[in-house]
Amino acid sequence: MRARLSGSVAALAATMLAGVLGTAPAVADDLATLAARVQVLEDREDIRALILAYGQAHDHRDYRTFASLFAANGEWIGGLGTAKGPDAIFALMDKSIGHNPLPNGSGTFHVMTNDQIKIDGDRASSTTKWLYITAAEDNSPKLTYLSHYDDAFVRENGRWRFLKRQSVSDISPLRR
Amino acid sequence: MRARLSGSVAALAATMLAGVLGTAPAVADDLATLAARVQVLEDREDIRALILAYGQAHDHRDYRTFASLFAANGEWIGGLGTAKGPDAIFALMDKSIGHNPLPNGSGTFHVMTNDQIKIDGDRASSTTKWLYITAAEDNSPKLTYLSHYDDAFVRENGRWRFLKRQSVSDISPLRR
Amino acid sequence: MRARLSGSVAALAATMLAGVLGTAPAVADDLATLAARVQVLEDREDIRALILAYGQAHDHRDYRTFASLFAANGEWIGGLGTAKGPDAIFALMDKSIGHNPLPNGSGTFHVMTNDQIKIDGDRASSTTKWLYITAAEDNSPKLTYLSHYDDAFVRENGRWRFLKRQSVSDISPLRR
């Protein structure tokens, strides 16, 4: 009787297990797929935060922080010149603008907008518009430049960094 | 002895299975619920990308791409008139502005911002502000219009498309 | 024979169960971890929507809605004064600007941008730039102020609300 019962329980168990075993790896696979999709969403937000951190560091004249947002071999290309690597990027900014951290800001503003970020694993790219706003003579805000950044990003030591950031002037009284 | 052992193992197996079977479908349900939440987050990003692709196509005078962002029965309503379907939308833009793709841009800019997107399955809606920025006489950027789009979106063949896009002028020297 | 069979099936079942039982709790843990990550992504979008709802209520002169976006002990701090709690915030706005809901807008615009939102469980913080745009004499859009909000948020009754919103003027012809 016990053997019979154990036999039918075991047979039932085997049948049920087939269902569970068919489900569990599928669930694990689905979970991995979903986790990869969540990662892409998080990556986009991390890159948005990187772009805003850049603007904030620029406006706060904090070029140590600014330079730290670039990958070890990250490049900055713009109206002030070209530099590769955080040290060279810091040096370029320090020479051109001056490292003078102002926690409450410098009174000039990089407004970043319309980021078109594309994620591809540990690399990403984007085009992002930026408006440079300063104070006019009557102290009202003035659109000074409209430009965009062409960006390449890399995930380096688990954090997104600029691999290449090129500023391209679109509307500017200083026609380049 | 073997029967006894197998009996207790089977009983244990049955008990354990009850736990696993109670967990596995719950896990699968939770996974499906979570996947639906992730889908909504992805939908919002896809719609943001659609809105930016529209602005880019407009500024690049690429009205083939522009028209392709509308659903088969998608409508465009604005200061230039009204058109329904990609062919008619292309024709309206071609007649009004001219199809003249400029990969580096036309020098005029649609800045999209403040998207208030609501997702409801395969439909969505949004109100999105847009600033139209052009070059002033001294070649500094000038705010030319502030308007907003009232949008309806539809998921068509797995991609989000404009079902209805109405441009409403908010501040404009051309008072309509 | 049956006992033998049941014995080996049961043994197999036990082995298989070990695998499944090893997987199922791990899957449930992974699922909970992933759900928490999705929650953070949703929280950020909910907070973005809150920030935009505030701007819309302001521009629509709908200060009942405006005040309802604050937590029970939420504070508003800005050029018009300081108030704590929805009733006091409504009273301050009503006294200063007037409650006069205009569903099509007032013709003045709060453009919110560059939100740097950080989520920490049921609390969050952000710095968000805002541009105030009004009509110039020739009816073209004019940048009137550039400011930012320093925000603290709280999840209250399952919804994100402003716990403290401080408006800080950055560029303004009304130098404060």
XYZ file of C-alpha atoms in Angstrom:
528
model
C 0.000 0.000 0.000
C 2.728 2.419 0.980
C 4.684 1.356 -2.080
C 1.625 1.790 -4.269
C 0.937 5.175 -2.802
C 4.536 6.203 -3.013
C 4.523 4.952 -6.570
C 1.577 7.048 -7.594
C 2.799 10.060 -5.648
C 6.181 9.669 -7.292
C 4.544 9.377 -10.709
C 2.464 12.429 -9.981
C 5.543 14.173 -8.691
C 7.378 13.355 -11.890
C 4.519 14.698 -13.998
C 4.249 17.837 -11.929
C 7.990 18.282 -11.988
C 7.987 18.115 -15.755
C 5.654 21.095 -15.667
C 7.675 22.964 -13.090
C 10.962 22.187 -14.768
C 9.475 23.320 -18.033
C 8.418 26.548 -16.331
C 11.351 27.382 -14.127
C 14.040 27.698 -16.816
C 11.550 29.552 -19.011
C 10.840 31.919 -16.122
C 14.560 32.377 -15.559
C 15.042 33.079 -19.281
C 12.167 35.548 -19.318
C 13.582 37.190 -16.221
C 17.000 37.574 -17.848
C 15.400 39.058 -20.962
C 13.361 41.459 -18.867
C 16.402 42.409 -16.793
C 18.230 43.295 -20.016
C 15.350 45.568 -21.043
C 15.366 47.259 -17.627
C 19.122 47.745 -17.966
C 18.615 49.676 -21.207
C 16.058 51.934 -19.507
C 18.466 52.530 -16.622
C 21.330 53.151 -19.037
C 19.332 55.871 -20.782
C 18.620 57.567 -17.447
C 22.260 57.255 -16.399
C 23.364 58.858 -19.651
C 20.822 61.659 -19.208
C 22.242 62.239 -15.726
C 25.780 62.264 -17.180
C 24.788 64.887 -19.754
C 23.236 67.068 -17.026
C 26.222 66.594 -14.715
C 28.422 67.888 -17.541
C 26.264 71.000 -17.938
C 26.241 71.596 -14.197
C 30.021 71.196 -13.872
C 30.501 73.587 -16.807
C 28.222 76.240 -15.319
C 29.818 75.797 -11.903
C 33.293 76.136 -13.417
C 34.206 72.852 -11.775
C 36.486 71.400 -14.406
C 37.823 68.600 -12.178
C 34.315 67.140 -12.040
C 33.812 68.018 -15.709
C 36.939 66.101 -16.760
C 36.019 63.111 -14.568
C 32.930 62.543 -16.707
C 35.123 61.465 -19.620
C 36.471 57.963 -20.220
C 40.211 57.367 -19.839
C 40.559 57.941 -23.573
C 37.526 60.208 -23.910
C 37.749 63.143 -26.285
C 36.352 66.646 -26.128
C 36.075 68.524 -29.408
C 34.672 72.031 -29.665
C 35.265 75.702 -30.233
C 38.020 75.805 -27.602
C 40.043 73.031 -29.255
C 40.440 69.302 -28.851
C 41.676 67.223 -25.928
C 41.871 63.520 -25.139
C 41.690 62.032 -21.654
C 40.514 63.691 -18.416
C 43.874 65.361 -17.687
C 44.135 66.971 -21.103
C 40.465 67.965 -21.004
C 40.952 69.583 -17.607
C 44.044 71.406 -18.893
C 42.185 72.727 -21.942
C 39.282 74.021 -19.836
C 41.580 75.404 -17.159
C 43.599 77.296 -19.774
C 40.528 78.535 -21.667
C 38.013 79.268 -18.934
C 39.744 78.657 -15.600
C 39.011 76.139 -12.877
C 37.074 78.133 -10.314
C 34.357 76.049 -8.663
C 31.282 78.121 -7.911
C 28.778 75.922 -6.076
C 26.003 78.442 -6.684
C 26.816 78.732 -10.337
C 28.547 81.219 -12.612
C 25.447 82.955 -13.949
C 25.723 81.240 -17.325
C 23.616 78.230 -18.204
C 23.925 75.203 -20.419
C 20.377 73.950 -20.970
C 20.511 70.431 -22.391
C 17.519 69.132 -24.278
C 16.181 66.783 -26.942
C 18.588 63.950 -26.215
C 18.312 61.238 -28.847
C 20.161 58.484 -27.008
C 20.743 55.069 -28.562
C 22.069 52.248 -26.381
C 24.062 49.347 -27.787
C 25.359 47.205 -24.925
C 28.320 49.001 -23.345
C 28.348 51.698 -25.988
C 25.830 54.401 -26.724
C 25.481 57.492 -28.868
C 23.396 60.609 -28.776
C 22.703 63.931 -30.332
C 21.661 66.494 -27.735
C 20.709 70.111 -28.348
C 22.027 72.719 -25.983
C 21.076 76.304 -25.412
C 23.544 78.658 -23.826
C 21.738 81.305 -21.839
C 23.372 84.343 -20.273
C 22.155 87.622 -18.805
C 21.436 90.468 -21.241
C 22.247 94.075 -20.334
C 18.840 94.524 -18.714
C 19.508 91.298 -16.782
C 16.855 89.316 -18.628
C 17.871 85.869 -19.939
C 19.323 85.866 -23.423
C 19.744 82.948 -25.824
C 23.404 83.275 -26.710
C 24.073 80.086 -28.674
C 22.094 77.136 -29.945
C 24.354 74.169 -30.563
C 24.309 70.411 -30.326
C 26.573 67.716 -29.038
C 27.368 64.606 -31.028
C 28.260 62.080 -28.374
C 29.671 58.609 -28.043
C 29.491 56.975 -24.613
C 31.185 53.964 -23.102
C 30.458 51.982 -19.967
C 33.782 52.054 -18.123
C 34.173 50.376 -14.728
C 30.404 50.074 -14.578
C 29.745 53.791 -15.138
C 28.810 55.633 -18.308
C 31.411 58.107 -19.482
C 31.867 60.314 -22.535
C 34.020 58.551 -25.093
C 33.731 61.436 -27.520
C 31.827 64.668 -27.125
C 31.827 67.033 -30.053
C 30.112 70.399 -29.747
C 28.737 71.677 -33.043
C 27.575 75.286 -33.278
C 24.182 75.745 -34.919
C 23.234 79.376 -34.278
C 25.840 81.743 -32.942
C 26.791 85.377 -33.420
C 30.401 84.120 -33.356
C 30.113 82.396 -36.702
C 32.748 79.683 -36.871
C 13.241 -0.488 3.041
C 13.526 0.884 -0.444
C 9.724 1.232 -0.616
C 9.703 3.011 2.755
C 12.440 5.305 1.722
C 10.861 5.972 -1.615
C 7.601 6.541 0.187
C 9.009 9.161 2.484
C 11.019 10.737 -0.302
C 7.882 10.846 -2.424
C 5.890 12.359 0.425
C 8.618 14.906 0.945
C 8.689 15.507 -2.787
C 4.940 16.090 -2.809
C 5.221 18.570 0.050
C 8.090 20.360 -1.563
C 6.318 20.411 -4.894
C 3.288 22.044 -3.316
C 5.600 24.857 -2.315
C 7.290 25.088 -5.669
C 4.043 24.821 -7.609
C 2.583 27.468 -5.376
C 5.593 29.670 -6.172
C 6.168 29.050 -9.857
C 2.825 30.271 -11.208
C 2.966 33.219 -8.803
C 6.447 34.014 -10.086
C 5.232 33.727 -13.669
C 2.300 36.036 -12.875
C 4.562 38.550 -11.158
C 6.920 38.379 -14.104
C 4.091 39.085 -16.546
C 2.910 42.028 -14.425
C 6.438 43.381 -14.232
C 6.946 42.920 -17.975
C 3.807 44.984 -18.588
C 5.209 47.783 -16.398
C 8.513 47.680 -18.276
C 6.596 47.851 -21.551
C 4.954 51.109 -20.440
C 8.365 52.594 -19.600
C 9.691 51.524 -23.009
C 6.589 52.876 -24.730
C 7.151 56.300 -23.163
C 10.765 56.339 -24.380
C 9.715 55.169 -27.843
C 7.151 57.962 -28.025
C 9.744 60.501 -26.866
C 12.016 59.259 -29.648
C 9.156 59.561 -32.150
C 8.517 63.167 -31.092
C 12.222 64.000 -31.495
C 12.440 62.182 -34.843
C 9.576 64.395 -36.042
C 11.435 67.551 -35.003
C 14.633 66.351 -36.637
C 12.898 65.438 -39.895
C 11.185 68.852 -39.909
C 14.424 70.748 -39.348
C 16.227 68.616 -41.937
C 13.432 69.225 -44.447
C 13.121 65.471 -44.857
C 9.395 65.156 -45.335
C 9.520 61.518 -46.509
C 10.819 60.555 -43.066
C 8.451 63.069 -41.466
C 5.397 61.526 -43.170
C 6.525 57.988 -42.315
C 6.138 58.806 -38.610
C 2.363 58.964 -39.025
C -0.024 56.003 -38.884
C -1.752 54.883 -42.078
C -4.693 57.096 -41.096
C -2.666 59.566 -39.052
C -3.629 63.228 -39.228
C -1.561 66.400 -39.160
C -3.379 69.602 -38.218
C -1.657 72.953 -37.996
C -1.099 76.405 -39.433
C -0.297 74.984 -42.873
C -3.592 73.083 -43.110
C -4.784 69.549 -42.465
C -3.797 66.239 -44.036
C -4.579 62.586 -43.360
C -2.269 59.698 -44.103
C 1.464 59.793 -44.865
C 1.025 60.563 -48.590
C -1.253 63.510 -47.968
C 0.976 64.750 -45.132
C 4.018 64.560 -47.377
C 2.133 66.413 -50.127
C 1.096 69.198 -47.732
C 4.642 69.682 -46.454
C 6.144 69.420 -49.929
C 3.763 72.069 -51.234
C 4.182 74.378 -48.211
C 7.862 74.037 -47.351
C 9.433 71.771 -49.973
C 11.077 68.365 -49.605
C 14.761 69.153 -49.563
C 16.649 66.834 -47.194
C 19.504 68.669 -45.489
C 21.408 66.130 -43.354
C 23.175 68.957 -41.502
C 19.956 70.798 -40.851
C 18.209 73.866 -42.228
C 19.282 76.328 -39.569
C 15.830 76.353 -37.972
C 15.089 74.329 -34.851
C 12.092 72.657 -33.296
C 12.942 72.194 -29.630
C 10.488 69.732 -28.099
C 9.996 69.797 -24.361
C 7.672 69.104 -21.423
C 6.085 65.997 -22.907
C 3.149 64.865 -20.792
C 2.719 61.381 -22.252
C -0.037 59.031 -21.081
C 0.060 55.399 -22.210
C -3.071 53.266 -22.477
C -2.187 49.924 -24.053
C -1.712 50.447 -27.805
C -2.895 54.033 -27.631
C -1.277 57.042 -26.017
C -1.717 60.792 -25.833
C 0.503 63.720 -25.047
C 0.774 67.443 -24.859
C 4.274 68.610 -25.776
C 5.542 72.172 -25.835
C 7.726 73.234 -28.722
C 9.909 76.236 -29.214
C 10.805 77.305 -32.719
C 14.223 78.919 -32.753
C 15.747 80.693 -35.725
C 18.692 83.035 -36.276
C 18.124 86.730 -35.586
C 19.737 89.409 -37.765
C 22.857 89.428 -35.598
C 22.895 85.634 -35.915
C 22.017 85.010 -32.288
C 19.253 82.484 -31.572
C 15.768 83.942 -31.457
C 12.610 82.416 -29.976
C 10.229 82.724 -32.908
C 7.205 80.752 -31.721
C 6.096 78.949 -28.607
C 3.442 76.369 -29.388
C 2.310 72.960 -28.270
C 1.273 69.756 -29.886
C -1.811 67.849 -28.830
C -1.037 64.299 -29.848
C -2.706 60.925 -30.129
C -0.477 57.935 -30.813
C -1.164 54.385 -31.932
C 1.000 51.285 -31.909
C 0.868 50.131 -35.522
C 2.762 47.055 -36.677
C 4.618 47.126 -33.378
C 5.823 50.734 -33.734
C 4.418 53.916 -32.257
C 3.089 56.359 -34.829
C 1.225 59.661 -34.710
C -2.497 59.040 -35.037
C -3.257 62.741 -34.737
C -0.859 65.617 -34.250
C -2.335 69.058 -33.839
C -0.065 72.065 -33.526
C -1.555 74.855 -31.442
C 0.105 78.275 -31.457
C 0.645 79.795 -28.019
C 2.901 82.802 -28.573
C 3.551 83.992 -32.097
C 3.998 87.333 -33.855
C 1.847 85.808 -36.613
C -1.291 85.809 -34.498
C -3.556 83.145 -35.912
C 9.050 -3.701 -9.555
C 6.669 -0.890 -8.864
C 8.455 -0.130 -5.608
C 11.765 -0.130 -7.464
C 10.430 2.109 -10.115
C 8.788 4.401 -7.597
C 12.034 4.405 -5.682
C 14.073 5.547 -8.620
C 11.436 8.032 -9.744
C 11.305 9.432 -6.227
C 15.080 9.661 -6.103
C 15.094 11.379 -9.453
C 12.298 13.620 -8.262
C 14.304 14.560 -5.187
C 17.339 15.367 -7.325
C 15.285 17.396 -9.760
C 13.531 19.180 -6.905
C 16.827 20.198 -5.444
C 17.515 21.951 -8.704
C 14.086 23.525 -8.937
C 14.046 24.544 -5.295
C 17.451 26.022 -5.763
C 16.143 27.989 -8.734
C 12.695 29.092 -7.611
C 13.679 31.168 -4.573
C 16.575 32.610 -6.556
C 14.162 33.535 -9.333
C 11.781 35.084 -6.803
C 14.683 37.055 -5.296
C 15.846 38.211 -8.711
C 12.297 39.178 -9.550
C 11.973 41.248 -6.365
C 15.291 42.970 -7.104
C 14.208 43.692 -10.659
C 10.809 44.959 -9.488
C 12.601 47.406 -7.183
C 14.658 48.699 -10.132
C 11.508 49.122 -12.226
C 9.911 50.982 -9.340
C 12.747 53.523 -9.372
C 12.289 54.072 -13.109
C 8.549 54.558 -12.598
C 9.167 56.875 -9.665
C 11.356 59.102 -11.822
C 8.642 59.302 -14.485
C 5.974 59.988 -11.851
C 8.086 62.818 -10.446
C 8.642 64.234 -13.925
C 4.873 64.175 -14.414
C 4.402 65.913 -11.064
C 6.832 68.673 -12.042
C 5.005 69.186 -15.355
C 1.583 69.109 -13.666
C 2.813 71.919 -11.414
C 3.876 74.016 -14.414
C 0.581 73.356 -16.173
C -1.505 74.253 -13.094
C 0.563 77.456 -12.682
C 0.091 78.517 -16.296
C -3.610 77.635 -16.174
C -4.040 79.655 -12.958
C -5.543 76.554 -11.375
C -4.215 76.901 -7.850
C -6.506 74.233 -6.373
C -4.754 71.647 -8.540
C -1.430 73.397 -7.900
C -1.851 73.148 -4.115
C -2.978 69.506 -4.325
C 0.452 68.566 -5.694
C 2.019 69.307 -2.302
C 2.239 66.895 0.624
C 0.138 67.583 3.717
C 3.147 69.379 5.196
C 4.670 70.387 1.873
C 6.315 73.812 1.628
C 6.484 76.340 -1.169
C 9.266 78.912 -0.976
C 9.792 81.574 -3.598
C 9.613 85.212 -4.624
C 5.969 85.466 -3.491
C 6.720 84.264 0.031
C 6.551 81.002 1.911
C 3.637 78.690 2.727
C 3.258 75.260 4.270
C 0.497 72.806 3.463
C -1.914 72.820 0.486
C -4.371 75.271 2.092
C -1.701 77.843 2.902
C -0.104 77.373 -0.521
C -3.449 77.914 -2.208
C -4.054 81.015 -0.096
C -0.635 82.473 -0.996
C -1.181 81.930 -4.722
C -4.768 83.117 -4.597
C -3.694 86.319 -2.833
C -0.658 86.899 -5.099
C -1.889 85.798 -8.514
C -5.550 84.830 -8.150
C -7.287 81.499 -8.637
C -8.790 81.769 -12.108
C -8.656 78.455 -13.947
C -8.032 78.949 -17.650
C -8.156 75.528 -19.337
C -6.543 76.960 -22.474
C -3.786 78.646 -20.514
C -2.940 82.159 -19.412
C -0.461 83.005 -22.154
C 2.505 82.669 -19.802
C 4.620 79.538 -19.733
C 6.723 77.653 -17.237
C 9.070 75.456 -19.265
C 10.601 72.846 -16.971
C 13.843 71.219 -18.024
C 17.056 69.513 -16.953
C 15.547 67.629 -14.026
C 18.261 65.986 -11.944
C 16.066 63.632 -9.930
C 17.496 61.322 -7.272
C 15.244 58.639 -5.777
C 15.793 57.242 -2.298
C 12.912 54.928 -1.398
C 9.895 57.060 -0.513
C 11.901 60.273 -0.669
C 13.460 61.990 -3.646
C 15.168 65.251 -4.505
C 15.768 67.213 -7.650
C 17.102 70.378 -9.109
C 15.090 71.450 -12.144
C 15.693 74.494 -14.332
C 12.722 76.516 -15.424
C 12.313 79.150 -18.053
C 9.474 81.605 -17.803
C 8.354 82.681 -21.237
C 5.886 85.452 -21.946
C 4.849 87.449 -25.013
C 6.997 90.448 -25.953
C 5.435 93.639 -27.329
C 5.641 92.313 -30.892
C 3.996 89.112 -29.620
C 7.090 86.990 -30.069
C 8.106 84.738 -27.164
C 10.432 86.347 -24.649
C 12.605 84.674 -22.020
C 11.547 86.535 -18.901
C 13.260 84.578 -16.131
C 15.639 81.673 -15.837
C 15.396 80.055 -12.428
C 15.613 76.655 -10.831
C 13.677 74.681 -8.296
C 15.337 72.851 -5.444
C 12.889 70.113 -4.620
C 12.281 67.462 -2.007
C 9.582 64.903 -2.741
C 7.765 62.375 -0.592
C 5.622 59.397 -1.515
C 2.382 60.065 0.376
C -0.577 57.670 0.135
C 1.175 56.018 -2.793
C 1.610 59.226 -4.817
C 4.597 61.503 -5.154
C 4.076 64.978 -3.786
C 6.255 68.047 -3.212
C 7.599 68.055 0.305
C 9.537 71.263 -0.295
C 9.770 73.307 -3.454
C 12.048 76.297 -3.409
C 12.277 78.535 -6.427
C 15.662 80.206 -6.835
C 16.051 83.040 -9.320
C 19.073 82.738 -11.609
C 18.602 85.397 -14.264
C 15.911 87.989 -13.826
C 15.492 91.697 -14.571
C 13.805 91.844 -11.148
C 17.005 91.204 -9.259
C 16.017 89.762 -5.935
